Amino acid sequence: MEKNRQTLSEAETELLKEGLKRSYKERFQMATRLYKIQQTMNKASIVNKPLSANNLM
């Protein structure tokens, strides 16, 4: 269990180091993409339409 926690913290540290290597422009573009995806998902709705014979043709 302790090894998993250590590995997780090492992985998190590696991700943070990787993120710091990116330029402000790259960070902004990534944040913009994620924001647009979030907005799309918030507006999305799932509608279930029953299957009918007219839809098969």
PDB file of C-alpha atoms in Angstrom:
ATOM      1  CA  MET A   1       0.000   0.000   0.000  1.00  0.00           C
ATOM      2  CA  GLU A   2       2.815   2.389   0.880  1.00  0.00           C
ATOM      3  CA  LYS A   3       4.538   1.640  -2.436  1.00  0.00           C
ATOM      4  CA  ASN A   4       1.375   2.602  -4.376  1.00  0.00           C
ATOM      5  CA  ARG A   5       1.231   5.953  -2.585  1.00  0.00           C
ATOM      6  CA  GLN A   6       4.881   6.594  -3.324  1.00  0.00           C
ATOM      7  CA  THR A   7       4.448   5.644  -6.986  1.00  0.00           C
ATOM      8  CA  LEU A   8       1.413   7.897  -7.270  1.00  0.00           C
ATOM      9  CA  SER A   9       3.256  10.855  -5.803  1.00  0.00           C
ATOM     10  CA  GLU A  10       6.169  10.215  -8.172  1.00  0.00           C
ATOM     11  CA  ALA A  11       3.752  10.135 -11.115  1.00  0.00           C
ATOM     12  CA  GLU A  12       2.106  13.359  -9.957  1.00  0.00           C
ATOM     13  CA  THR A  13       5.500  15.014  -9.590  1.00  0.00           C
ATOM     14  CA  GLU A  14       6.453  13.909 -13.105  1.00  0.00           C
ATOM     15  CA  LEU A  15       3.232  15.389 -14.523  1.00  0.00           C
ATOM     16  CA  LEU A  16       3.864  18.677 -12.741  1.00  0.00           C
ATOM     17  CA  LYS A  17       7.410  18.838 -14.088  1.00  0.00           C
ATOM     18  CA  GLU A  18       6.102  18.124 -17.577  1.00  0.00           C
ATOM     19  CA  GLY A  19       3.525  20.889 -17.242  1.00  0.00           C
ATOM     20  CA  LEU A  20       6.137  23.432 -16.185  1.00  0.00           C
ATOM     21  CA  LYS A  21       8.087  22.813 -19.384  1.00  0.00           C
ATOM     22  CA  ARG A  22       5.195  24.099 -21.493  1.00  0.00           C
ATOM     23  CA  SER A  23       5.002  27.713 -22.588  1.00  0.00           C
ATOM     24  CA  TYR A  24       2.245  30.058 -21.498  1.00  0.00           C
ATOM     25  CA  LYS A  25       0.750  29.844 -24.987  1.00  0.00           C
ATOM     26  CA  GLU A  26       0.586  26.029 -24.832  1.00  0.00           C
ATOM     27  CA  ARG A  27      -0.969  26.171 -21.372  1.00  0.00           C
ATOM     28  CA  PHE A  28      -3.548  28.700 -22.555  1.00  0.00           C
ATOM     29  CA  GLN A  29      -4.442  26.637 -25.613  1.00  0.00           C
ATOM     30  CA  MET A  30      -4.881  23.495 -23.509  1.00  0.00           C
ATOM     31  CA  ALA A  31      -7.016  25.309 -20.949  1.00  0.00           C
ATOM     32  CA  THR A  32      -9.141  26.775 -23.757  1.00  0.00           C
ATOM     33  CA  ARG A  33      -9.704  23.323 -25.276  1.00  0.00           C
ATOM     34  CA  LEU A  34     -10.686  21.870 -21.913  1.00  0.00           C
ATOM     35  CA  TYR A  35     -13.044  24.796 -21.230  1.00  0.00           C
ATOM     36  CA  LYS A  36     -14.764  24.348 -24.613  1.00  0.00           C
ATOM     37  CA  ILE A  37     -15.180  20.614 -23.985  1.00  0.00           C
ATOM     38  CA  GLN A  38     -16.615  21.326 -20.538  1.00  0.00           C
ATOM     39  CA  GLN A  39     -19.105  23.833 -21.969  1.00  0.00           C
ATOM     40  CA  THR A  40     -20.178  21.365 -24.666  1.00  0.00           C
ATOM     41  CA  MET A  41     -20.659  18.576 -22.131  1.00  0.00           C
ATOM     42  CA  ASN A  42     -22.701  20.851 -19.849  1.00  0.00           C
ATOM     43  CA  LYS A  43     -25.051  21.715 -22.721  1.00  0.00           C
ATOM     44  CA  ALA A  44     -25.335  18.128 -23.983  1.00  0.00           C
ATOM     45  CA  SER A  45     -28.383  16.032 -23.290  1.00  0.00           C
ATOM     46  CA  ILE A  46     -29.067  12.394 -23.998  1.00  0.00           C
ATOM     47  CA  VAL A  47     -32.377  11.651 -25.669  1.00  0.00           C
ATOM     48  CA  ASN A  48     -33.655   8.132 -26.107  1.00  0.00           C
ATOM     49  CA  LYS A  49     -35.895   7.687 -29.148  1.00  0.00           C
ATOM     50  CA  PRO A  50     -37.795   4.400 -29.397  1.00  0.00           C
ATOM     51  CA  LEU A  51     -36.921   2.316 -32.436  1.00  0.00           C
ATOM     52  CA  SER A  52     -39.767   2.147 -34.953  1.00  0.00           C
ATOM     53  CA  ALA A  53     -40.285   0.526 -38.348  1.00  0.00           C
ATOM     54  CA  ASN A  54     -40.003   3.924 -40.080  1.00  0.00           C
ATOM     55  CA  ASN A  55     -36.481   4.419 -38.753  1.00  0.00           C
ATOM     56  CA  LEU A  56     -35.270   1.123 -40.234  1.00  0.00           C
ATOM     57  CA  MET A  57     -35.929   2.053 -43.871  1.00  0.00           C
TER      58      MET A  57
END
